[in-house]
């Protein structure tokens, strides 16, 4: 007899044994995918950094690589730049995201903001960086719109705006992409902390909107945003694609310098690259550590302020700032994309004309002639990796539900491992390991690498909706004669169609945007729209860049459009399916 | 063979503490009402009978349905229907789809009998409707109909009328009990509302609060 109430799975049974086994294995498999390559890759970089790289005939340990690294001209500047862009990007992005939420929470614009986030996130980093470059460059769209009537410029001013040595344009480009990310993560947490009730309570006892938000909601919200913020620091301190487009050239951010070394035809530079990759770990870890210290300080300094009883602290000014900045950012994004588009169709575009004088389709013809291969590679890698990730994530979440246990904090943390560890650090190590194992670089290796980054985002995108689904649906289906599997396939999954499609679009967008993994694990044999677009950055052919960057942006945005449109079409007569999860 | 739903020496415990003990037979067409404050274990009793009891609750005793011991059967093999506070109509299916979902497969003219059943319940032409467009009363009737058409041998009602508007509640309640009686189902009703117990017209068990 089966003891009541302590069956291993939900309601004491039973998918088929095979399916059940798959569910049990899934969390371990996911944990392995999230941590295995990171660990192996880190070791793969650590060991050569001490002089041991047998494939190149180096088999004696030593500190030469580290000495060469530390003697490299400009290395200090590279480190400082990476460190600063990690901290500053995260700080500015977090403040902006919190300010926008404070200003717009539960207003009419809030609904709109929710919807604007998905497409903003879908645009790959590289395309966004090109858009910003085309907007703010001395001969960019903004200068043209303002010249000569406001600036008096008859020719582009001699200013270094894009790729400035302070990395300001780099950080601006990162902020534009990280604000929507933090907004999305915050939006997913608001219900959990009952933000609406907190706001209403604080407002009802006289707090201004901004003060109410920062005093009553943020203290509960921030702990839930902590890991995403650390991920922003990690990404911004070690990013490559945006840095190649907007970052300073000499000295470049550390990660870019490591990439240069690893691409150097002189293979001995790989030892320095390894040491650089390890240094990048330290820089990112240091940036996160400084941030944690700052967290503590802010916590201590605001303790009195939280309970001071002051109802308004700069509310009017901050509200005006938020109300002004948000439309400005949206407008900048739209103008940036417009600048890409105008360049892509421009034949002659003299400064300071606001619009091209003559138009052409020639750049698109050039794209069309060469884009076939990269588009196909981009799509198959994105679809395959996202599908696999989605299956794995559903297995993990279903296992959690069946056994009525949260997979636990461990998995929740492991999800962030690939997002917290600098890519260049372990991917380069993986390349060395793949060479050691004589695994030929190519599509398979690239796809395997993409999964490491697609999986976390699919998980983050789907888990909340999956967990929120009411278990009573299963009970109803079971009492109506369905097996556990029947209830899953016929009721639970169809009801989750919208979040599943959204998670798919998120995953595909992440895969499409991957640069470094594709570049290093593909060893130049796998070209995607992203590697093609970024490869053009150095050449500076604006017309072609415009066309390629748009191509790169269109794929993920189209994915999102499909993911949003499909449920509306499928459920056009099912109003209950178009709200939230039930 | 004894017809009806037998709860034989049923005892439900939480962490070694007794929540409720019950030993009775519910005859076909009668309603046993279980009343008690929150936390008294009434919903847990329904979970036990339907086959959904999960930790930390434990239960002992046997459940006999028309003479057969279903204590260890899978939920879908028990032929016990459930109604919750919310009608819980599947939002991705039409009204007709919801009914067909529960009807045994393979029977001839499932579609036609679903349509006729809707007619009998005063819901003519509702088969293609989106469940989200129904009024509260209509949705309750569809939920009850879905349960009846799945041909259960017993029914479990978990405060099914508590969310209805007051002016609807009496009508829906009367209607539901009549249909359950007509179908000859032994029924367990769990509720806070003494009016529910009165309308059910069967034996009433009052559970003590556990404080």
Coordinates of N, CA and C in Angstrom, one line a residue, chain A residues 1-2 4-6 9-14 404 470 472-484 486-487 490-492 494-495 571-577 582, chain B residues 47-48 50-55 57-59 62 71-76 78 80-82 84 88-94 101-102 128-133 146-147 150:
Chain A
X1 N 0.8 -1.2 0.0 CA 0.0 0.0 0.0 C 0.9 1.2 0.0
X2 N 0.4 2.2 -0.8 CA 1.2 3.5 -0.9 C 0.8 4.3 0.3
X4 N -0.3 7.3 2.3 CA -0.9 8.5 1.9 C -0.1 9.7 2.3
X5 N 0.0 10.7 1.4 CA 0.6 12.0 1.7 C 2.1 12.0 1.7
X6 N 2.8 10.9 1.4 CA 4.2 11.1 1.3 C 4.7 10.5 0.0
X9 N 5.9 12.0 -5.8 CA 5.6 13.0 -6.8 C 4.2 13.6 -6.4
X10 N 3.8 14.6 -7.1 CA 2.5 15.3 -6.9 C 1.4 14.2 -7.0
X11 N 0.7 14.1 -5.9 CA -0.5 13.2 -5.9 C 0.0 11.7 -6.1
X12 N 1.2 11.4 -5.7 CA 1.6 10.0 -5.7 C 1.8 9.3 -7.0
X13 N 2.0 10.0 -8.1 CA 2.1 9.3 -9.3 C 2.9 10.2 -10.3
X14 N 3.0 10.0 -11.3 CA 3.3 9.1 -12.4 C 3.1 9.7 -13.7
X404 N 6.8 19.0 -5.4 CA 6.4 20.0 -4.4 C 7.5 20.6 -3.6
X470 N -2.2 28.0 -11.1 CA -2.9 27.4 -10.0 C -2.9 25.9 -10.0
X472 N -4.9 23.9 -8.8 CA -6.2 23.4 -8.9 C -6.6 23.0 -10.3
X473 N -5.9 23.6 -11.3 CA -6.2 23.1 -12.7 C -5.9 21.7 -12.9
X474 N -4.8 21.2 -12.3 CA -4.5 19.8 -12.4 C -5.5 19.0 -11.7
X475 N -6.0 19.4 -10.6 CA -6.9 18.6 -9.8 C -8.2 18.5 -10.6
X476 N -8.7 19.6 -11.2 CA -9.9 19.5 -12.0 C -9.7 18.5 -13.2
X477 N -8.6 18.7 -13.8 CA -8.4 17.8 -15.0 C -8.3 16.3 -14.6
X478 N -7.7 16.1 -13.4 CA -7.5 14.7 -13.0 C -8.9 14.1 -12.6
X479 N -9.7 14.9 -11.9 CA -11.0 14.4 -11.5 C -11.9 14.2 -12.7
X480 N -11.6 14.9 -13.8 CA -12.4 14.7 -15.0 C -11.8 13.5 -15.8
X481 N -10.9 12.7 -15.3 CA -10.5 11.5 -15.9 C -9.1 11.5 -16.6
X482 N -8.4 12.7 -16.5 CA -7.1 12.8 -17.2 C -6.0 12.2 -16.3
X483 N -5.0 11.6 -16.9 CA -3.8 11.2 -16.2 C -3.0 12.4 -15.9
X484 N -1.9 12.2 -15.1 CA -1.0 13.3 -14.8 C -0.5 13.9 -16.1
X486 N -1.8 13.6 -19.1 CA -2.9 14.3 -19.8 C -3.2 15.7 -19.3
X487 N -3.2 15.8 -18.0 CA -3.4 17.2 -17.4 C -2.3 18.1 -17.8
X490 N -2.7 18.6 -21.9 CA -4.0 19.2 -22.4 C -4.4 20.4 -21.7
X491 N -4.0 20.6 -20.5 CA -4.4 21.8 -19.7 C -3.3 22.7 -19.4
X492 N -2.3 22.2 -18.7 CA -1.3 23.1 -18.1 C -0.5 23.8 -19.2
X494 N -1.1 24.1 -22.6 CA -1.8 25.1 -23.5 C -2.1 26.4 -22.7
X495 N -2.4 26.3 -21.4 CA -2.7 27.5 -20.7 C -1.5 28.4 -20.5
X571 N -5.9 32.8 -29.5 CA -6.9 33.0 -28.5 C -7.9 34.1 -28.8
X572 N -8.1 34.4 -30.0 CA -9.0 35.6 -30.3 C -10.4 35.4 -29.7
X573 N -10.8 34.2 -29.5 CA -12.1 34.0 -28.9 C -12.0 33.4 -27.5
X574 N -10.8 33.7 -26.9 CA -10.6 33.1 -25.5 C -10.1 34.3 -24.7
X575 N -11.0 35.1 -24.2 CA -10.5 36.3 -23.5 C -9.7 35.9 -22.3
X576 N -10.1 34.8 -21.6 CA -9.5 34.4 -20.4 C -8.0 34.1 -20.6
X577 N -7.6 33.8 -21.8 CA -6.2 33.5 -22.1 C -5.3 34.7 -22.4
X582 N -3.3 32.2 -14.9 CA -4.3 31.9 -13.9 C -4.0 30.6 -13.1
Chain B
X47 N -9.4 16.6 -0.3 CA -8.2 16.2 -1.0 C -8.0 14.7 -0.8
X48 N -8.2 14.2 0.4 CA -8.0 12.8 0.7 C -8.9 11.9 -0.1
X50 N -10.5 12.7 -2.9 CA -10.2 12.9 -4.4 C -8.9 12.3 -4.8
X51 N -8.0 12.1 -3.8 CA -6.7 11.5 -4.2 C -5.6 12.6 -4.3
X52 N -5.7 13.7 -3.7 CA -4.7 14.8 -3.8 C -4.0 15.1 -2.5
X53 N -4.1 14.3 -1.5 CA -3.5 14.6 -0.2 C -2.0 14.7 -0.4
X54 N -1.4 15.7 0.1 CA 0.0 15.9 0.0 C 0.6 16.2 1.4
X55 N 1.9 16.0 1.6 CA 2.5 16.3 2.8 C 2.3 17.8 3.1
X57 N 0.2 16.7 5.4 CA -1.0 16.0 6.0 C -0.8 14.5 5.8
X58 N -1.3 13.8 6.8 CA -1.4 12.3 6.6 C -2.8 11.9 6.9
X59 N -3.2 10.8 6.3 CA -4.6 10.3 6.6 C -4.5 8.8 6.7
X62 N -10.2 4.1 5.2 CA -10.5 3.6 3.9 C -11.6 4.4 3.3
X71 N -9.1 3.9 -1.9 CA -8.2 4.7 -1.1 C -6.8 4.9 -1.8
X72 N -6.4 3.9 -2.6 CA -5.1 3.9 -3.2 C -5.2 4.2 -4.7
X73 N -6.4 4.4 -5.2 CA -6.5 4.6 -6.7 C -6.0 5.9 -7.1
X74 N -5.6 6.1 -8.3 CA -5.1 7.3 -8.9 C -6.4 8.3 -9.0
X75 N -6.1 9.6 -8.9 CA -7.3 10.5 -8.9 C -8.2 10.3 -10.1
X76 N -7.6 10.0 -11.3 CA -8.4 9.9 -12.4 C -9.2 8.6 -12.5
X78 N -10.8 7.4 -9.8 CA -11.7 7.3 -8.7 C -13.2 7.6 -9.0
X80 N -14.5 10.5 -8.9 CA -15.0 11.4 -7.9 C -14.9 12.8 -8.5
X81 N -16.0 13.6 -8.6 CA -15.9 14.9 -9.3 C -15.7 16.0 -8.2
X82 N -15.1 17.1 -8.6 CA -14.8 18.2 -7.7 C -15.4 19.5 -8.2
X84 N -14.9 23.7 -7.1 CA -14.3 24.6 -6.2 C -15.1 25.9 -6.1
X88 N -13.6 27.4 -12.4 CA -12.4 26.8 -13.0 C -12.7 26.2 -14.4
X89 N -13.4 27.0 -15.2 CA -13.6 26.5 -16.6 C -12.3 26.7 -17.4
X90 N -11.8 25.7 -18.1 CA -10.6 25.8 -18.8 C -10.6 27.0 -19.8
X91 N -9.8 28.0 -19.6 CA -9.9 29.2 -20.4 C -9.5 29.0 -21.9
X92 N -8.8 28.0 -22.1 CA -8.3 27.8 -23.5 C -9.3 27.0 -24.3
X93 N -10.4 26.5 -23.7 CA -11.4 25.7 -24.4 C -12.7 26.5 -24.4
X94 N -13.6 26.1 -25.4 CA -14.9 26.7 -25.4 C -15.8 26.1 -24.3
X101 N -14.2 17.7 -22.6 CA -13.0 17.4 -22.0 C -13.3 16.3 -20.9
X102 N -14.4 16.5 -20.2 CA -14.7 15.5 -19.1 C -15.5 14.3 -19.5
X128 N -20.3 27.1 -28.3 CA -19.1 27.7 -28.9 C -18.7 29.0 -28.1
X129 N -19.4 29.2 -27.0 CA -19.0 30.5 -26.3 C -17.6 30.4 -25.6
X130 N -17.0 31.5 -25.4 CA -15.8 31.6 -24.7 C -16.1 31.7 -23.2
X131 N -15.6 30.8 -22.4 CA -16.0 30.8 -20.9 C -15.8 32.1 -20.3
X132 N -14.8 32.9 -20.8 CA -14.6 34.2 -20.1 C -15.7 35.2 -20.3
X133 N -16.7 34.9 -21.2 CA -17.8 35.8 -21.5 C -19.0 35.4 -20.7
X146 N -20.2 20.1 -16.4 CA -19.0 19.4 -16.8 C -18.8 18.3 -15.8
X147 N -19.0 18.5 -14.5 CA -18.8 17.5 -13.5 C -19.8 16.3 -13.8
X150 N -19.1 14.1 -16.8 CA -17.9 13.2 -16.7 C -18.3 11.9 -16.0

